[in-house]
mmCIF file of C-alpha atoms and ligand atoms in Angstrom:
data_model
loop_
_atom_site.group_PDB
_atom_site.id
_atom_site.type_symbol
_atom_site.label_atom_id
_atom_site.label_comp_id
_atom_site.label_asym_id
_atom_site.label_seq_id
_atom_site.Cartn_x
_atom_site.Cartn_y
_atom_site.Cartn_z
ATOM 1 C CA MET A 1 54.041 111.201 -13.552
ATOM 2 C CA SER A 2 53.261 114.147 -15.768
ATOM 3 C CA SER A 3 55.991 116.571 -16.698
ATOM 4 C CA HIS A 4 56.305 120.033 -15.223
ATOM 5 C CA TYR A 5 55.193 121.377 -18.628
ATOM 6 C CA ASP A 6 52.030 119.278 -18.481
ATOM 7 C CA VAL A 7 51.310 120.444 -14.958
ATOM 8 C CA LEU A 8 51.455 124.055 -16.072
ATOM 9 C CA GLY A 9 49.741 123.306 -19.386
ATOM 10 C CA VAL A 10 52.458 124.813 -21.535
ATOM 11 C CA SER A 11 54.624 123.413 -24.289
ATOM 12 C CA PRO A 12 58.277 122.526 -23.669
ATOM 13 C CA GLU A 13 59.156 125.452 -25.923
ATOM 14 C CA ALA A 14 57.223 128.001 -23.835
ATOM 15 C CA THR A 15 59.005 131.244 -23.008
ATOM 16 C CA GLY A 16 59.612 132.362 -19.486
ATOM 17 C CA GLU A 17 56.807 134.894 -19.832
ATOM 18 C CA GLU A 18 54.348 132.238 -20.982
ATOM 19 C CA ILE A 19 55.285 129.994 -18.080
ATOM 20 C CA LYS A 20 54.799 132.824 -15.622
ATOM 21 C CA LYS A 21 51.388 133.653 -17.109
ATOM 22 C CA ALA A 22 50.249 130.046 -16.968
ATOM 23 C CA TYR A 23 51.365 129.715 -13.386
ATOM 24 C CA ARG A 24 49.551 132.899 -12.282
ATOM 25 C CA LYS A 25 46.330 131.718 -13.794
ATOM 26 C CA LEU A 26 46.520 128.243 -12.251
ATOM 27 C CA ALA A 27 47.599 129.501 -8.860
ATOM 28 C CA ARG A 28 44.678 131.912 -8.712
ATOM 29 C CA ASN A 29 42.214 129.171 -9.660
ATOM 30 C CA LEU A 30 43.649 126.892 -7.009
ATOM 31 C CA HIS A 31 43.434 129.489 -4.285
ATOM 32 C CA PRO A 32 41.503 127.818 -1.446
ATOM 33 C CA ASP A 33 38.981 130.674 -1.336
ATOM 34 C CA MET A 34 37.981 129.975 -4.889
ATOM 35 C CA ASN A 35 38.557 126.291 -4.903
ATOM 36 C CA PRO A 36 38.152 124.715 -1.483
ATOM 37 C CA GLY A 37 38.364 121.172 -2.888
ATOM 38 C CA PRO A 38 40.394 118.748 -0.820
ATOM 39 C CA ASP A 39 43.111 118.347 -3.423
ATOM 40 C CA ALA A 40 43.523 122.030 -4.216
ATOM 41 C CA SER A 41 46.445 122.254 -1.874
ATOM 42 C CA ASP A 42 48.234 119.302 -3.496
ATOM 43 C CA ARG A 43 47.599 120.646 -6.980
ATOM 44 C CA PHE A 44 48.789 124.062 -5.951
ATOM 45 C CA LYS A 45 51.978 122.511 -4.626
ATOM 46 C CA ALA A 46 52.542 120.601 -7.861
ATOM 47 C CA VAL A 47 51.892 123.694 -9.946
ATOM 48 C CA THR A 48 54.130 125.840 -7.791
ATOM 49 C CA HIS A 49 56.883 123.253 -7.849
ATOM 50 C CA ALA A 50 56.704 123.006 -11.618
ATOM 51 C CA TYR A 51 56.893 126.767 -11.830
ATOM 52 C CA GLU A 52 59.781 126.917 -9.426
ATOM 53 C CA VAL A 53 61.800 124.621 -11.674
ATOM 54 C CA LEU A 54 60.788 126.040 -15.041
ATOM 55 C CA SER A 55 61.089 129.707 -14.038
ATOM 56 C CA ASP A 56 64.750 129.281 -13.162
ATOM 57 C CA PRO A 57 66.735 129.041 -16.418
ATOM 58 C CA GLN A 58 69.437 126.908 -14.839
ATOM 59 C CA LYS A 59 67.018 124.499 -13.178
ATOM 60 C CA ARG A 60 64.986 124.336 -16.364
ATOM 61 C CA ARG A 61 68.080 123.368 -18.346
ATOM 62 C CA VAL A 62 68.891 120.582 -15.888
ATOM 63 C CA TYR A 63 65.278 119.443 -16.004
ATOM 64 C CA ASP A 64 65.200 119.497 -19.811
ATOM 65 C CA THR A 65 68.341 117.397 -20.093
ATOM 66 C CA THR A 66 67.865 114.929 -17.228
ATOM 67 C CA GLY A 67 64.106 114.799 -16.862
ATOM 68 C CA ASN A 68 64.337 115.852 -13.234
ATOM 69 C CA GLU A 69 65.906 118.688 -11.312
ATOM 70 C CA ASN A 70 69.338 118.384 -9.741
ATOM 71 C CA GLY A 71 69.425 114.724 -10.727
ATOM 72 C CA ASN A 72 67.250 113.922 -7.727
ATOM 73 C CA ASP A 73 63.844 115.169 -6.801
ATOM 74 C CA SER A 74 63.887 116.503 -3.284
ATOM 75 C CA GLY A 75 60.163 117.124 -3.418
ATOM 76 C CA PHE A 76 58.505 120.333 -2.552
ATOM 77 C CA GLY A 77 59.238 122.287 0.572
ATOM 78 C CA GLY A 78 62.934 121.534 0.826
ATOM 79 C CA ALA A 79 65.616 124.144 1.130
ATOM 80 C CA GLY A 80 66.343 126.518 -1.683
ATOM 81 C CA HIS A 81 62.802 127.424 -2.629
ATOM 82 C CA ALA A 82 63.026 130.969 -1.469
ATOM 83 C CA GLY A 83 65.416 132.360 -4.028
ATOM 84 C CA GLN A 84 64.562 134.484 -7.024
ATOM 85 C CA GLY A 85 62.939 137.223 -4.976
ATOM 86 C CA PHE A 86 59.834 135.160 -4.541
ATOM 87 C CA ALA A 87 59.201 133.346 -1.279
ATOM 88 C CA PHE A 88 57.111 130.300 -2.102
ATOM 89 C CA GLN A 89 56.758 129.343 1.515
ATOM 90 C CA ASP A 90 55.183 132.722 2.260
ATOM 91 C CA ILE A 91 52.568 132.162 -0.394
ATOM 92 C CA PHE A 92 51.873 128.741 1.052
ATOM 93 C CA ASP A 93 51.514 130.099 4.515
ATOM 94 C CA THR A 94 49.133 132.734 3.227
ATOM 95 C CA PHE A 95 46.968 130.325 1.273
ATOM 96 C CA PHE A 96 46.948 127.364 3.551
ATOM 97 C CA GLY A 97 47.380 128.829 6.967
ATOM 98 C CA ALA A 98 50.682 127.168 7.803
ATOM 99 C CA GLY A 99 51.614 130.367 9.610
ATOM 100 C CA GLY A 100 49.272 129.529 12.441
ATOM 101 C CA SER A 101 46.049 131.445 12.065
ATOM 102 C CA SER A 102 44.779 129.517 15.037
ATOM 103 C CA GLY A 103 43.787 132.411 17.234
ATOM 104 C CA PRO A 104 45.670 134.476 19.776
ATOM 105 C CA ALA A 105 48.880 133.228 21.305
ATOM 106 C CA SER A 106 48.937 132.266 24.952
ATOM 107 C CA ARG A 107 50.919 134.420 27.366
ATOM 108 C CA VAL A 108 51.530 131.358 29.448
ATOM 109 C CA ARG A 109 54.503 129.411 28.188
ATOM 110 C CA ARG A 110 56.895 126.903 29.642
ATOM 111 C CA GLY A 111 60.124 128.484 30.829
ATOM 112 C CA GLN A 112 63.518 127.629 29.468
ATOM 113 C CA ASP A 113 65.919 125.090 30.867
ATOM 114 C CA ALA A 114 68.768 126.513 32.891
ATOM 115 C CA LEU A 115 72.318 125.265 33.195
ATOM 116 C CA ILE A 116 74.760 125.891 35.992
ATOM 117 C CA SER A 117 78.024 124.193 36.753
ATOM 118 C CA VAL A 118 79.344 123.128 40.102
ATOM 119 C CA ARG A 119 82.832 122.097 41.180
ATOM 120 C CA VAL A 120 83.386 119.107 43.406
ATOM 121 C CA GLU A 121 86.502 117.439 44.741
ATOM 122 C CA LEU A 122 87.599 114.016 43.552
ATOM 123 C CA LYS A 123 86.658 112.546 46.928
ATOM 124 C CA ASP A 124 83.119 113.870 46.395
ATOM 125 C CA ALA A 125 82.999 112.104 43.051
ATOM 126 C CA VAL A 126 84.111 108.887 44.739
ATOM 127 C CA PHE A 127 81.475 108.909 47.457
ATOM 128 C CA GLY A 128 78.869 111.476 46.347
ATOM 129 C CA VAL A 129 78.126 114.663 48.251
ATOM 130 C CA ASN A 130 75.350 117.065 49.107
ATOM 131 C CA LYS A 131 76.198 120.397 47.560
ATOM 132 C CA LYS A 132 74.714 123.767 48.354
ATOM 133 C CA LEU A 133 74.126 125.920 45.291
ATOM 134 C CA ASP A 134 72.993 129.428 44.588
ATOM 135 C CA VAL A 135 70.656 129.379 41.622
ATOM 136 C CA ASP A 136 69.627 132.482 39.728
ATOM 137 C CA THR A 137 66.498 131.925 37.634
ATOM 138 C CA ALA A 138 63.177 133.482 36.816
ATOM 139 C CA VAL A 139 60.452 132.544 39.267
ATOM 140 C CA THR A 140 56.731 133.165 39.083
ATOM 141 C CA CYS A 141 56.024 136.656 40.425
ATOM 142 C CA PRO A 142 54.986 136.270 44.052
ATOM 143 C CA THR A 143 52.891 139.460 43.974
ATOM 144 C CA CYS A 144 50.547 138.696 41.084
ATOM 145 C CA GLU A 145 51.197 134.937 41.116
ATOM 146 C CA GLY A 146 51.652 134.997 37.365
ATOM 147 C CA SER A 147 48.491 136.888 36.453
ATOM 148 C CA CYS A 148 50.695 139.807 35.281
ATOM 149 C CA CYS A 149 47.992 142.231 36.498
ATOM 150 C CA ARG A 150 47.897 144.555 39.464
ATOM 151 C CA GLY A 151 45.449 143.706 42.212
ATOM 152 C CA ASN A 152 42.304 142.081 40.921
ATOM 153 C CA SER A 153 42.501 143.639 37.458
ATOM 154 C CA GLN A 154 42.333 141.396 34.406
ATOM 155 C CA PRO A 155 43.831 141.445 30.916
ATOM 156 C CA GLU A 156 41.469 143.222 28.537
ATOM 157 C CA ARG A 157 40.558 142.394 24.985
ATOM 158 C CA CYS A 158 42.806 144.135 22.456
ATOM 159 C CA ASP A 159 40.939 146.850 20.550
ATOM 160 C CA ILE A 160 43.229 146.723 17.555
ATOM 161 C CA CYS A 161 42.804 143.067 16.624
ATOM 162 C CA GLY A 162 39.526 142.451 18.425
ATOM 163 C CA GLY A 163 41.101 139.701 20.489
ATOM 164 C CA SER A 164 42.268 137.537 17.603
ATOM 165 C CA GLY A 165 45.907 138.435 18.158
ATOM 166 C CA GLN A 166 46.356 138.876 14.429
ATOM 167 C CA VAL A 167 45.993 141.635 11.929
ATOM 168 C CA GLN A 168 45.477 141.189 8.186
ATOM 169 C CA ARG A 169 47.949 142.828 5.920
ATOM 170 C CA ALA A 170 48.007 143.154 2.155
ATOM 171 C CA VAL A 171 51.202 141.854 0.614
ATOM 172 C CA ARG A 172 52.211 142.227 -3.000
ATOM 173 C CA SER A 173 53.307 139.032 -4.653
ATOM 174 C CA ILE A 174 53.459 137.397 -8.044
ATOM 175 C CA LEU A 175 49.812 136.536 -7.575
ATOM 176 C CA GLY A 176 48.972 140.178 -7.092
ATOM 177 C CA GLN A 177 47.660 141.461 -3.797
ATOM 178 C CA VAL A 178 47.270 138.719 -1.173
ATOM 179 C CA MET A 179 46.173 139.077 2.394
ATOM 180 C CA THR A 180 48.462 137.751 5.032
ATOM 181 C CA ALA A 181 48.001 137.467 8.783
ATOM 182 C CA ALA A 182 50.603 138.922 11.106
ATOM 183 C CA PRO A 183 50.748 139.081 14.887
ATOM 184 C CA CYS A 184 49.034 142.189 16.220
ATOM 185 C CA GLY A 185 51.651 144.746 17.191
ATOM 186 C CA SER A 186 49.483 146.252 19.866
ATOM 187 C CA CYS A 187 49.008 143.108 21.956
ATOM 188 C CA GLU A 188 52.025 141.159 20.594
ATOM 189 C CA GLY A 189 49.640 138.513 19.333
ATOM 190 C CA PHE A 190 48.137 137.715 22.719
ATOM 191 C CA GLY A 191 44.709 139.147 21.876
ATOM 192 C CA THR A 192 44.606 140.864 25.250
ATOM 193 C CA VAL A 193 46.443 143.805 26.750
ATOM 194 C CA ILE A 194 47.372 144.336 30.347
ATOM 195 C CA LYS A 195 46.186 147.838 31.144
ATOM 196 C CA ASP A 196 47.223 147.754 34.781
ATOM 197 C CA PRO A 197 50.388 145.662 35.032
ATOM 198 C CA CYS A 198 51.751 144.259 38.255
ATOM 199 C CA ASN A 199 54.405 146.554 39.698
ATOM 200 C CA GLU A 200 56.800 143.898 40.762
ATOM 201 C CA CYS A 201 57.133 142.024 37.457
ATOM 202 C CA ASN A 202 56.097 144.817 35.049
ATOM 203 C CA GLY A 203 53.335 142.608 33.745
ATOM 204 C CA GLN A 204 55.621 139.666 32.890
ATOM 205 C CA GLY A 205 54.309 137.382 35.592
ATOM 206 C CA ARG A 206 57.821 136.393 36.598
ATOM 207 C CA ILE A 207 60.852 137.959 38.202
ATOM 208 C CA ARG A 208 64.484 137.003 38.566
ATOM 209 C CA SER A 209 65.380 135.562 41.878
ATOM 210 C CA ARG A 210 68.340 134.006 43.580
ATOM 211 C CA ARG A 211 67.783 131.057 45.825
ATOM 212 C CA SER A 212 69.872 128.516 47.643
ATOM 213 C CA MET A 213 69.283 124.861 47.230
ATOM 214 C CA THR A 214 71.067 121.693 48.191
ATOM 215 C CA ILE A 215 71.497 119.053 45.534
ATOM 216 C CA LYS A 216 72.587 115.487 45.881
ATOM 217 C CA VAL A 217 75.622 114.820 43.709
ATOM 218 C CA PRO A 218 75.662 111.056 43.254
ATOM 219 C CA ALA A 219 78.811 109.009 43.631
ATOM 220 C CA GLY A 220 80.559 108.331 40.333
ATOM 221 C CA VAL A 221 80.078 111.679 38.626
ATOM 222 C CA ALA A 222 82.780 112.926 36.291
ATOM 223 C CA THR A 223 83.489 116.227 34.663
ATOM 224 C CA GLY A 224 80.653 116.807 32.197
ATOM 225 C CA THR A 225 78.062 114.726 34.058
ATOM 226 C CA ARG A 226 74.762 116.591 34.087
ATOM 227 C CA ILE A 227 72.180 116.240 36.801
ATOM 228 C CA GLN A 228 68.671 117.102 35.691
ATOM 229 C CA LEU A 229 66.333 118.722 38.185
ATOM 230 C CA GLY A 230 62.837 118.803 36.749
ATOM 231 C CA GLY A 231 60.934 122.076 37.054
ATOM 232 C CA GLN A 232 63.831 123.936 38.708
ATOM 233 C CA GLY A 233 64.802 125.996 35.665
ATOM 234 C CA GLU A 234 63.436 129.309 34.447
ATOM 235 C CA ALA A 235 59.801 129.926 35.329
ATOM 236 C CA GLY A 236 57.680 130.566 32.237
ATOM 237 C CA PRO A 237 56.003 133.911 31.565
ATOM 238 C CA ALA A 238 52.562 134.564 33.023
ATOM 239 C CA GLY A 239 52.729 131.719 35.494
ATOM 240 C CA GLY A 240 53.956 129.182 32.943
ATOM 241 C CA PRO A 241 55.676 126.072 34.285
ATOM 242 C CA ALA A 242 59.410 126.198 34.841
ATOM 243 C CA GLY A 243 61.906 124.469 32.597
ATOM 244 C CA ASP A 244 64.435 122.051 33.996
ATOM 245 C CA LEU A 245 67.664 122.892 35.761
ATOM 246 C CA TYR A 246 70.776 121.095 34.619
ATOM 247 C CA VAL A 247 73.712 121.012 36.991
ATOM 248 C CA GLU A 248 76.917 120.226 35.168
ATOM 249 C CA ILE A 249 79.645 118.704 37.287
ATOM 250 C CA ARG A 250 83.302 119.741 37.171
ATOM 251 C CA VAL A 251 85.628 117.523 39.176
ATOM 252 C CA ASN A 252 88.728 119.291 40.430
ATOM 253 C CA ASN A 253 92.082 117.712 39.740
ATOM 254 C CA ASP A 254 93.489 115.990 42.777
ATOM 255 C CA ALA A 255 97.038 116.503 44.029
ATOM 256 C CA THR A 256 97.553 112.795 44.636
ATOM 257 C CA TYR A 257 95.226 110.762 42.483
ATOM 258 C CA VAL A 258 94.773 110.578 38.743
ATOM 259 C CA ARG A 259 91.446 109.202 37.594
ATOM 260 C CA ASP A 260 91.091 106.854 34.648
ATOM 261 C CA GLY A 261 87.459 105.887 34.234
ATOM 262 C CA ASP A 262 86.506 104.605 37.653
ATOM 263 C CA ASP A 263 90.055 103.585 38.587
ATOM 264 C CA LEU A 264 92.342 105.798 40.598
ATOM 265 C CA HIS A 265 96.097 105.847 40.141
ATOM 266 C CA ALA A 266 98.720 107.092 42.581
ATOM 267 C CA THR A 267 102.434 106.689 43.065
ATOM 268 C CA LEU A 268 104.099 105.296 46.161
ATOM 269 C CA ASN A 269 107.808 105.967 46.564
ATOM 270 C CA ILE A 270 109.668 103.240 48.429
ATOM 271 C CA PRO A 271 113.341 103.161 49.411
ATOM 272 C CA MET A 272 115.571 100.816 47.484
ATOM 273 C CA THR A 273 116.235 98.755 50.598
ATOM 274 C CA ALA A 274 112.533 98.306 51.324
ATOM 275 C CA ALA A 275 111.962 97.269 47.717
ATOM 276 C CA ALA A 276 114.762 94.736 48.006
ATOM 277 C CA LEU A 277 113.879 93.399 51.435
ATOM 278 C CA GLY A 278 110.086 93.780 51.327
ATOM 279 C CA THR A 279 107.942 95.548 53.902
ATOM 280 C CA GLU A 280 104.442 96.283 55.137
ATOM 281 C CA VAL A 281 103.360 99.856 54.499
ATOM 282 C CA SER A 282 100.354 101.670 55.876
ATOM 283 C CA LEU A 283 98.727 104.059 53.398
ATOM 284 C CA GLU A 284 96.161 106.755 53.851
ATOM 285 C CA THR A 285 93.459 106.506 51.146
ATOM 286 C CA PHE A 286 89.990 107.991 50.600
ATOM 287 C CA ASP A 287 88.781 104.954 52.523
ATOM 288 C CA GLY A 288 91.122 105.531 55.435
ATOM 289 C CA GLY A 289 94.290 103.599 56.378
ATOM 290 C CA GLN A 290 95.192 100.541 54.325
ATOM 291 C CA GLN A 291 97.998 98.035 54.882
ATOM 292 C CA ILE A 292 99.822 97.054 51.725
ATOM 293 C CA ASP A 293 102.396 94.368 51.318
ATOM 294 C CA VAL A 294 105.495 95.343 49.360
ATOM 295 C CA LYS A 295 107.126 92.082 48.418
ATOM 296 C CA ALA A 296 110.858 91.513 48.617
ATOM 297 C CA GLY A 297 112.413 92.184 45.230
ATOM 298 C CA THR A 298 109.833 94.754 44.139
ATOM 299 C CA GLN A 299 110.762 96.555 40.926
ATOM 300 C CA SER A 300 110.078 100.151 40.031
ATOM 301 C CA GLY A 301 106.835 100.401 38.058
ATOM 302 C CA GLU A 302 105.119 97.458 39.690
ATOM 303 C CA ILE A 303 101.493 98.086 40.544
ATOM 304 C CA ILE A 304 99.643 97.027 43.652
ATOM 305 C CA THR A 305 95.902 96.969 43.037
ATOM 306 C CA LEU A 306 93.571 97.752 45.899
ATOM 307 C CA LYS A 307 90.297 96.324 44.695
ATOM 308 C CA GLY A 308 87.180 98.399 45.101
ATOM 309 C CA LEU A 309 88.885 101.508 46.441
ATOM 310 C CA GLY A 310 88.354 103.531 43.246
ATOM 311 C CA VAL A 311 85.441 105.638 42.093
ATOM 312 C CA THR A 312 81.899 104.324 42.527
ATOM 313 C CA HIS A 313 80.286 103.259 39.272
ATOM 314 C CA LEU A 314 77.717 105.922 38.422
ATOM 315 C CA ARG A 315 75.414 103.342 36.878
ATOM 316 C CA GLY A 316 75.317 99.956 38.461
ATOM 317 C CA TYR A 317 77.038 98.708 41.560
ATOM 318 C CA GLY A 318 80.542 98.543 42.888
ATOM 319 C CA ARG A 319 83.624 100.649 42.513
ATOM 320 C CA GLY A 320 86.761 100.835 40.451
ATOM 321 C CA ASP A 321 90.188 100.016 41.859
ATOM 322 C CA LEU A 322 92.983 102.013 43.393
ATOM 323 C CA LYS A 323 96.218 101.262 41.577
ATOM 324 C CA VAL A 324 99.361 102.064 43.506
ATOM 325 C CA HIS A 325 102.385 102.478 41.240
ATOM 326 C CA LEU A 326 105.557 101.636 43.115
ATOM 327 C CA GLN A 327 108.528 103.828 42.456
ATOM 328 C CA VAL A 328 111.858 102.601 43.853
ATOM 329 C CA GLU A 329 114.029 105.427 45.100
ATOM 330 C CA THR A 330 117.746 105.161 44.620
ATOM 331 C CA PRO A 331 119.631 106.535 47.595
ATOM 332 C CA VAL A 332 121.377 109.891 47.178
ATOM 333 C CA ARG A 333 123.714 111.830 49.455
ATOM 334 C CA MET A 334 125.175 108.756 51.143
ATOM 335 C CA ASP A 335 127.765 109.062 53.881
ATOM 336 C CA GLN A 336 131.011 107.101 53.737
ATOM 337 C CA ALA A 337 129.747 104.173 55.796
ATOM 338 C CA GLN A 338 126.674 103.726 53.580
ATOM 339 C CA GLU A 339 128.740 103.967 50.449
ATOM 340 C CA ASP A 340 131.203 101.380 51.734
ATOM 341 C CA LEU A 341 128.340 99.034 52.557
ATOM 342 C CA LEU A 342 126.859 99.372 49.097
ATOM 343 C CA ARG A 343 130.221 98.778 47.430
ATOM 344 C CA GLN A 344 130.615 95.675 49.545
ATOM 345 C CA LEU A 345 127.134 94.522 48.536
ATOM 346 C CA ALA A 346 127.940 95.121 44.873
ATOM 347 C CA LYS A 347 131.074 93.061 45.211
ATOM 348 C CA LEU A 348 129.216 90.230 46.956
ATOM 349 C CA ARG A 349 126.661 90.234 44.150
ATOM 350 C CA SER A 350 129.343 90.548 41.439
ATOM 351 C CA GLU A 351 127.685 93.712 40.268
ATOM 352 C CA GLN A 352 130.726 95.800 39.318
ATOM 353 C CA TYR A 353 128.649 96.827 36.388
ATOM 354 C CA THR A 354 130.714 98.111 33.445
ATOM 355 C CA GLU A 355 129.183 96.549 30.361
ATOM 356 C CA GLY A 356 125.555 97.226 29.536
ATOM 357 C CA LYS A 357 123.205 95.521 27.143
ATOM 358 C CA LEU A 358 120.228 97.245 25.605
ATOM 359 C CA ALA A 359 116.901 95.432 25.710
ATOM 360 C CA ALA A 360 113.519 96.480 24.461
ATOM 361 C CA SER A 361 111.448 94.709 27.023
ATOM 362 C CA GLY A 362 109.984 95.028 30.448
ATOM 363 C CA GLY A 363 108.223 97.606 32.515
ATOM 364 C CA MET A 364 107.493 100.930 30.945
ATOM 365 C CA PHE A 365 108.836 99.816 27.567
ATOM 366 C CA ALA A 366 106.457 96.925 27.295
ATOM 367 C CA LYS A 367 103.567 99.232 28.073
ATOM 368 C CA LEU A 368 104.715 101.825 25.576
ATOM 369 C CA ARG A 369 105.142 99.155 22.956
ATOM 370 C CA ASP A 370 101.670 97.823 23.572
ATOM 371 C CA ARG A 371 100.270 101.272 23.078
ATOM 372 C CA LEU A 372 102.318 102.331 20.060
ATOM 373 C CA GLY A 373 102.548 99.011 18.300
ATOM 374 C CA ASN A 374 105.903 97.898 16.984
ATOM 375 C CA PHE A 375 108.851 100.123 17.743
HETATM 376 ZN ZN1 LIG B 401 53.718 140.327 39.084
HETATM 377 ZN ZN1 LIG B 402 45.908 142.947 19.340
#
């Protein structure tokens, strides 16, 4: 690969002025108007890149010492080429048409996507729900149906740009005067003007409108789940197709249940006597009444799992579980008879408890230890 000096045809001792002069001359010769050869563009890029490095004293120093710039060659067209008061990309666009000299722009464009959020209850997330929404988006103008014009009138060719949508402008640059194409200010680059715009949409072809719609929120959604509704977003200008509507779900916190993935957790308080003796308890759940069996000798913190009564899996089949955390309630505000009975029970069980022993095991501690590691 030839050096940047070779590319510009100057010696490594060339002054900044000599480098600039050499570059000007080469760049002019490689202008596509003068030199439409297929590799003119590539050579111009190489020449411009060489100039970009050698015209910057700091980059030139790095290049002279390491043989490349910045220790790694990012190639042409990367970031950082537009410094030094000289926009290389602009020159490129001018010479090689990267700026889109491909005729007038179309008025008709696809509309943007729209995003709204909707709140649902936890029960709705468990089973899914149909939700009525008010959506405020642009819609194609019903009066002109997107033509933008009043009645049967039509857009007319722009006099200023002759329908090309672009005007030529002379720009001063290091190469001297170059012509550059810019969107026509009169027709905004469309090549046509609407002389008699539709009253309802002011010639935009779309208006804002509020509409009600009912969406199906599938079972299993969580806060942050987005439902995509194709073509329900903002209508494009001039009858352009609508973007998509995204409905973002927010699930309200529930007074009873805490959700963890697709499992639900809730606490059931049971009296000490029921925990000791065991009992059958009927429970109201999202799925209606359930009988659960509290075994004799139940400890606080034990969990009864009701399989398949959690949240529906959003993808795939089945549901999570409902985990009922049992909380044993110690009696308070006992009358004398109750207190006497309990004292008698304590005596029968030899539980006149006066000496404790600390232990780091069981129940909540075991769980905490699992989570925190050794403690
Ligand atoms: Zn209209
Ligand atoms: Zn124009």
